[in-house]
mmCIF file of C-alpha atoms in Angstrom:
data_model
loop_
_atom_site.group_PDB
_atom_site.id
_atom_site.type_symbol
_atom_site.label_atom_id
_atom_site.label_comp_id
_atom_site.label_asym_id
_atom_site.label_seq_id
_atom_site.Cartn_x
_atom_site.Cartn_y
_atom_site.Cartn_z
ATOM 1 C CA GLU P 1 16.363 2.365 -44.948
ATOM 2 C CA ALA P 2 15.068 5.364 -43.073
ATOM 3 C CA GLY P 3 14.538 4.777 -39.371
ATOM 4 C CA VAL P 4 11.637 5.605 -37.097
ATOM 5 C CA ALA P 5 11.074 9.356 -37.053
ATOM 6 C CA GLN P 6 9.713 11.188 -34.021
ATOM 7 C CA SER P 7 8.975 14.815 -33.326
ATOM 8 C CA PRO P 8 9.473 16.982 -31.452
ATOM 9 C CA ARG P 9 12.743 15.941 -29.773
ATOM 10 C CA TYR P 10 12.054 18.030 -26.692
ATOM 11 C CA LYS P 11 8.953 19.580 -25.169
ATOM 12 C CA ILE P 12 8.492 21.619 -22.022
ATOM 13 C CA ILE P 13 4.986 22.374 -20.776
ATOM 14 C CA GLU P 14 3.255 23.281 -17.549
ATOM 15 C CA LYS P 15 1.087 20.813 -15.685
ATOM 16 C CA ARG P 16 -2.520 20.644 -16.854
ATOM 17 C CA GLN P 17 -1.521 21.677 -20.383
ATOM 18 C CA SER P 18 -1.868 19.338 -23.353
ATOM 19 C CA VAL P 19 0.855 17.969 -25.621
ATOM 20 C CA ALA P 20 1.067 15.762 -28.713
ATOM 21 C CA PHE P 21 3.842 13.616 -30.129
ATOM 22 C CA TRP P 22 4.182 12.326 -33.664
ATOM 23 C CA CYS P 23 5.750 9.137 -35.003
ATOM 24 C CA ASN P 24 6.455 7.905 -38.523
ATOM 25 C CA PRO P 25 7.468 4.221 -38.499
ATOM 26 C CA ILE P 26 9.723 2.419 -40.930
ATOM 27 C CA SER P 27 7.997 1.967 -44.271
ATOM 28 C CA GLY P 28 6.116 -1.321 -44.473
ATOM 29 C CA HIS P 29 6.096 -1.984 -40.733
ATOM 30 C CA ALA P 30 2.658 -3.074 -39.646
ATOM 31 C CA THR P 31 3.205 -2.875 -35.900
ATOM 32 C CA LEU P 32 3.754 0.356 -34.001
ATOM 33 C CA TYR P 33 4.427 0.797 -30.302
ATOM 34 C CA TRP P 34 4.531 3.732 -27.905
ATOM 35 C CA TYR P 35 6.656 3.349 -24.784
ATOM 36 C CA GLN P 36 7.189 5.629 -21.802
ATOM 37 C CA GLN P 37 10.691 5.714 -20.301
ATOM 38 C CA ILE P 38 10.990 7.421 -16.936
ATOM 39 C CA LEU P 39 14.501 8.463 -15.938
ATOM 40 C CA GLY P 40 16.468 5.517 -14.563
ATOM 41 C CA GLN P 41 13.949 2.926 -15.700
ATOM 42 C CA GLY P 42 13.423 0.725 -18.720
ATOM 43 C CA PRO P 43 10.789 1.618 -21.299
ATOM 44 C CA LYS P 44 7.215 0.603 -20.457
ATOM 45 C CA LEU P 45 4.617 -0.114 -23.131
ATOM 46 C CA LEU P 46 1.739 2.342 -23.401
ATOM 47 C CA ILE P 47 -0.008 1.119 -26.542
ATOM 48 C CA GLN P 48 0.544 -1.262 -29.448
ATOM 49 C CA PHE P 49 -1.060 -0.959 -32.893
ATOM 50 C CA GLN P 50 -1.299 -3.572 -35.617
ATOM 51 C CA ASN P 51 -1.935 -1.550 -38.785
ATOM 52 C CA ASN P 52 -4.633 0.887 -37.618
ATOM 53 C CA GLY P 53 -6.101 -1.337 -34.890
ATOM 54 C CA VAL P 54 -5.202 -1.358 -31.191
ATOM 55 C CA VAL P 55 -3.660 -4.633 -29.997
ATOM 56 C CA ASP P 56 -2.873 -3.677 -26.414
ATOM 57 C CA ASP P 57 -3.650 -0.494 -24.512
ATOM 58 C CA SER P 58 -3.970 -2.062 -21.081
ATOM 59 C CA GLN P 59 -1.250 0.153 -19.593
ATOM 60 C CA LEU P 60 -2.378 3.412 -21.168
ATOM 61 C CA PRO P 61 -3.826 5.890 -18.615
ATOM 62 C CA LYS P 62 -6.937 6.474 -20.679
ATOM 63 C CA ASP P 63 -8.242 9.317 -18.552
ATOM 64 C CA ARG P 64 -5.448 11.519 -19.899
ATOM 65 C CA PHE P 65 -3.597 9.674 -22.675
ATOM 66 C CA SER P 66 -4.888 8.945 -26.162
ATOM 67 C CA ALA P 67 -3.285 7.620 -29.317
ATOM 68 C CA GLU P 68 -4.334 7.012 -32.875
ATOM 69 C CA ARG P 69 -2.970 5.532 -36.077
ATOM 70 C CA LEU P 70 -5.713 6.411 -38.517
ATOM 71 C CA LYS P 71 -4.244 5.227 -41.820
ATOM 72 C CA GLY P 72 -2.051 2.495 -40.435
ATOM 73 C CA VAL P 73 1.131 4.517 -40.901
ATOM 74 C CA ASP P 74 1.807 7.644 -38.803
ATOM 75 C CA SER P 75 0.718 7.812 -35.211
ATOM 76 C CA THR P 76 0.116 10.527 -32.643
ATOM 77 C CA LEU P 77 0.156 10.247 -28.862
ATOM 78 C CA LYS P 78 -1.601 12.931 -26.811
ATOM 79 C CA ILE P 79 -1.594 13.811 -23.145
ATOM 80 C CA GLN P 80 -4.360 16.030 -21.789
ATOM 81 C CA PRO P 81 -4.055 17.262 -19.086
ATOM 82 C CA ALA P 82 -0.402 16.602 -18.241
ATOM 83 C CA LYS P 83 0.731 15.782 -14.710
ATOM 84 C CA LEU P 84 4.186 16.152 -13.176
ATOM 85 C CA GLU P 85 4.559 12.344 -13.195
ATOM 86 C CA ASP P 86 4.325 12.340 -17.013
ATOM 87 C CA SER P 87 7.846 13.753 -17.281
ATOM 88 C CA ALA P 88 9.630 11.076 -19.303
ATOM 89 C CA VAL P 89 10.983 10.157 -22.722
ATOM 90 C CA TYR P 90 8.271 8.891 -25.072
ATOM 91 C CA LEU P 91 9.609 6.321 -27.496
ATOM 92 C CA CYS P 92 8.011 5.116 -30.671
ATOM 93 C CA ALA P 93 9.033 1.772 -32.156
ATOM 94 C CA SER P 94 7.963 -0.297 -35.135
ATOM 95 C CA SER P 95 8.378 -3.869 -36.269
ATOM 96 C CA LEU P 96 7.592 -5.709 -39.461
ATOM 97 C CA ASP P 97 4.712 -7.854 -38.249
ATOM 98 C CA GLY P 98 4.729 -7.863 -34.435
ATOM 99 C CA THR P 99 5.850 -11.468 -34.049
ATOM 100 C CA ALA P 100 7.975 -12.181 -31.001
ATOM 101 C CA ASP P 101 11.212 -12.815 -32.909
ATOM 102 C CA GLN P 102 11.016 -9.690 -35.054
ATOM 103 C CA PRO P 103 13.186 -6.861 -33.689
ATOM 104 C CA GLN P 104 11.633 -3.553 -32.794
ATOM 105 C CA HIS P 105 13.250 -0.445 -34.234
ATOM 106 C CA PHE P 106 13.167 2.621 -32.013
ATOM 107 C CA GLY P 107 13.084 6.318 -32.731
ATOM 108 C CA ASP P 108 15.192 8.803 -30.783
ATOM 109 C CA GLY P 109 12.259 9.696 -28.568
ATOM 110 C CA THR P 110 10.598 12.882 -27.336
ATOM 111 C CA ARG P 111 11.815 14.154 -23.976
ATOM 112 C CA LEU P 112 8.875 15.727 -22.101
ATOM 113 C CA SER P 113 9.409 17.950 -19.088
ATOM 114 C CA ILE P 114 6.438 19.073 -17.001
ATOM 115 C CA LEU P 115 6.889 22.223 -14.919
ATOM 116 C CA GLY G 1 3.107 -11.028 -15.272
ATOM 117 C CA ASP G 2 6.302 -10.923 -17.276
ATOM 118 C CA SER G 3 9.338 -9.277 -15.720
ATOM 119 C CA VAL G 4 13.055 -8.788 -16.329
ATOM 120 C CA THR G 5 15.647 -8.215 -13.624
ATOM 121 C CA GLN G 6 19.067 -6.783 -14.397
ATOM 122 C CA MET G 7 22.076 -6.150 -12.231
ATOM 123 C CA GLU G 8 22.239 -2.577 -11.040
ATOM 124 C CA GLY G 9 24.869 -0.236 -12.341
ATOM 125 C CA PRO G 10 26.903 1.594 -13.003
ATOM 126 C CA VAL G 11 29.463 -0.997 -13.961
ATOM 127 C CA THR G 12 32.899 0.567 -14.321
ATOM 128 C CA LEU G 13 35.631 -1.359 -16.120
ATOM 129 C CA SER G 14 39.025 -0.681 -17.571
ATOM 130 C CA GLU G 15 39.559 -1.115 -21.296
ATOM 131 C CA GLU G 16 40.114 -4.778 -22.328
ATOM 132 C CA ALA G 17 38.427 -6.109 -19.184
ATOM 133 C CA PHE G 18 35.845 -8.913 -19.312
ATOM 134 C CA LEU G 19 32.214 -7.863 -19.063
ATOM 135 C CA THR G 20 29.231 -9.702 -17.643
ATOM 136 C CA ILE G 21 25.834 -8.072 -17.139
ATOM 137 C CA ASN G 22 23.356 -10.412 -15.476
ATOM 138 C CA CYS G 23 19.764 -10.708 -16.639
ATOM 139 C CA THR G 24 17.032 -13.042 -15.385
ATOM 140 C CA TYR G 25 13.422 -13.168 -16.464
ATOM 141 C CA THR G 26 9.960 -14.384 -15.548
ATOM 142 C CA ALA G 27 7.504 -15.191 -18.320
ATOM 143 C CA THR G 28 4.326 -17.202 -18.724
ATOM 144 C CA GLY G 29 5.134 -18.576 -22.165
ATOM 145 C CA TYR G 30 8.239 -19.139 -24.265
ATOM 146 C CA PRO G 31 9.745 -15.705 -24.724
ATOM 147 C CA SER G 32 12.216 -14.360 -27.191
ATOM 148 C CA LEU G 33 15.051 -12.554 -25.419
ATOM 149 C CA PHE G 34 16.874 -9.411 -26.473
ATOM 150 C CA TRP G 35 19.647 -7.063 -25.471
ATOM 151 C CA TYR G 36 19.244 -3.444 -26.522
ATOM 152 C CA VAL G 37 21.896 -0.743 -26.157
ATOM 153 C CA GLN G 38 21.502 3.005 -25.776
ATOM 154 C CA TYR G 39 24.621 5.038 -26.545
ATOM 155 C CA PRO G 40 24.825 8.595 -25.146
ATOM 156 C CA GLY G 41 22.483 10.882 -27.052
ATOM 157 C CA GLU G 42 21.133 8.090 -29.249
ATOM 158 C CA GLY G 43 18.059 5.887 -29.404
ATOM 159 C CA LEU G 44 17.701 2.257 -28.413
ATOM 160 C CA GLN G 45 19.365 -0.187 -30.788
ATOM 161 C CA LEU G 46 19.033 -3.937 -30.939
ATOM 162 C CA LEU G 47 22.338 -5.537 -29.939
ATOM 163 C CA LEU G 48 21.467 -9.234 -30.122
ATOM 164 C CA LYS G 49 18.615 -11.680 -29.699
ATOM 165 C CA ALA G 50 17.795 -15.342 -29.045
ATOM 166 C CA THR G 51 14.446 -16.906 -29.790
ATOM 167 C CA LYS G 52 14.634 -20.342 -28.155
ATOM 168 C CA ALA G 53 16.382 -22.220 -25.393
ATOM 169 C CA ASP G 54 20.147 -22.761 -25.814
ATOM 170 C CA ASP G 55 20.326 -20.246 -28.668
ATOM 171 C CA LYS G 56 23.313 -17.919 -28.516
ATOM 172 C CA GLY G 57 22.938 -14.397 -29.820
ATOM 173 C CA SER G 58 26.064 -12.497 -30.811
ATOM 174 C CA ASN G 59 27.008 -9.151 -32.294
ATOM 175 C CA LYS G 60 29.983 -6.751 -32.108
ATOM 176 C CA GLY G 61 31.856 -9.155 -29.802
ATOM 177 C CA PHE G 62 28.941 -9.402 -27.361
ATOM 178 C CA GLU G 63 27.297 -12.748 -26.634
ATOM 179 C CA ALA G 64 24.352 -14.019 -24.614
ATOM 180 C CA THR G 65 22.966 -17.539 -24.265
ATOM 181 C CA TYR G 66 19.286 -18.281 -23.631
ATOM 182 C CA ARG G 67 19.245 -20.520 -20.515
ATOM 183 C CA LYS G 68 15.736 -21.823 -19.898
ATOM 184 C CA GLU G 69 16.719 -23.872 -16.839
ATOM 185 C CA THR G 70 18.023 -20.801 -15.014
ATOM 186 C CA THR G 71 15.726 -18.293 -16.823
ATOM 187 C CA SER G 72 18.758 -16.179 -17.632
ATOM 188 C CA PHE G 73 20.256 -14.285 -20.575
ATOM 189 C CA HIS G 74 23.516 -12.831 -19.317
ATOM 190 C CA LEU G 75 25.450 -10.467 -21.600
ATOM 191 C CA GLU G 76 29.196 -11.044 -21.983
ATOM 192 C CA LYS G 77 32.110 -9.530 -23.854
ATOM 193 C CA GLY G 78 35.668 -10.682 -23.628
ATOM 194 C CA SER G 79 37.401 -7.322 -24.023
ATOM 195 C CA VAL G 80 35.494 -4.057 -23.664
ATOM 196 C CA GLN G 81 36.419 -0.791 -25.342
ATOM 197 C CA VAL G 82 35.743 2.802 -24.351
ATOM 198 C CA SER G 83 33.236 2.946 -27.215
ATOM 199 C CA ASP G 84 31.139 0.286 -25.449
ATOM 200 C CA SER G 85 30.179 2.803 -22.769
ATOM 201 C CA ALA G 86 26.378 2.903 -22.878
ATOM 202 C CA VAL G 87 23.236 1.728 -21.104
ATOM 203 C CA TYR G 88 22.313 -1.898 -21.774
ATOM 204 C CA PHE G 89 18.723 -3.167 -21.510
ATOM 205 C CA CYS G 90 17.638 -6.777 -21.320
ATOM 206 C CA ALA G 91 14.142 -7.405 -22.673
ATOM 207 C CA LEU G 92 11.717 -10.167 -23.501
ATOM 208 C CA SER G 93 8.844 -10.635 -25.881
ATOM 209 C CA ASP G 94 6.435 -13.309 -24.714
ATOM 210 C CA THR G 95 4.962 -15.482 -27.447
ATOM 211 C CA ALA G 96 2.125 -16.577 -25.154
ATOM 212 C CA GLY G 97 0.827 -13.089 -24.579
ATOM 213 C CA ARG G 98 1.292 -9.645 -25.971
ATOM 214 C CA ARG G 99 4.406 -9.282 -28.036
ATOM 215 C CA ALA G 100 5.533 -5.867 -26.961
ATOM 216 C CA LEU G 101 8.824 -5.798 -25.117
ATOM 217 C CA THR G 102 9.135 -6.007 -21.350
ATOM 218 C CA PHE G 103 12.364 -4.292 -20.352
ATOM 219 C CA GLY G 104 14.678 -4.468 -17.391
ATOM 220 C CA SER G 105 15.719 -1.242 -15.716
ATOM 221 C CA GLY G 106 18.998 -0.979 -17.633
ATOM 222 C CA THR G 107 22.659 -1.224 -16.628
ATOM 223 C CA ARG G 108 25.034 1.650 -17.289
ATOM 224 C CA LEU G 109 28.508 0.560 -18.407
ATOM 225 C CA GLN G 110 31.430 2.951 -18.130
ATOM 226 C CA VAL G 111 34.713 1.859 -19.698
ATOM 227 C CA GLN G 112 37.798 3.806 -18.715
ATOM 228 C CA PRO G 113 40.909 4.015 -20.912
#
């Protein structure tokens, strides 16, 4: 089966600019996650969707980050305006139904560098 | 809140050496536990999992046992290969709360021929 697809792979922008990332989960997976992975750290959840509804966005910096999953399939994550501290790899993951024992499948990530 | 603590790396071993990477956790409910691996230039991949106490997860020669009494999930392999060089992440998914993964900070393993 095709894996989780993310684009772009790399993005370089200046601070205060905006940027968007795209994710296409594995077909049939109801749950979609966005994680932020800062260099040297483990991934940290930003937002979790169940179909097209938000399950958990408690750790999303809502003053600058937004995400949507309008049709319950693809998702986009946006940052506006970007700060230097947003330099990280943004990972998208999906799972079949979001239950605790179901594995999450990760994309290759988008590496964001803020100048 | 939930947390995962891993031993710091890098861990450098010679080929065929025994590997242990320690992982302990704190959770409010009854979590499922996972080890993910990230090979150079690749995305995170599930290595193994355990969903209840005393379960042993295993894959590719790696093993980890869910120890509720010590809140641990240590990763072991009897004989490492150069191809095992990667970053290993311990993670939990708490059934009592949100089910997204809480990750440790990762342990880099370097295996020398």
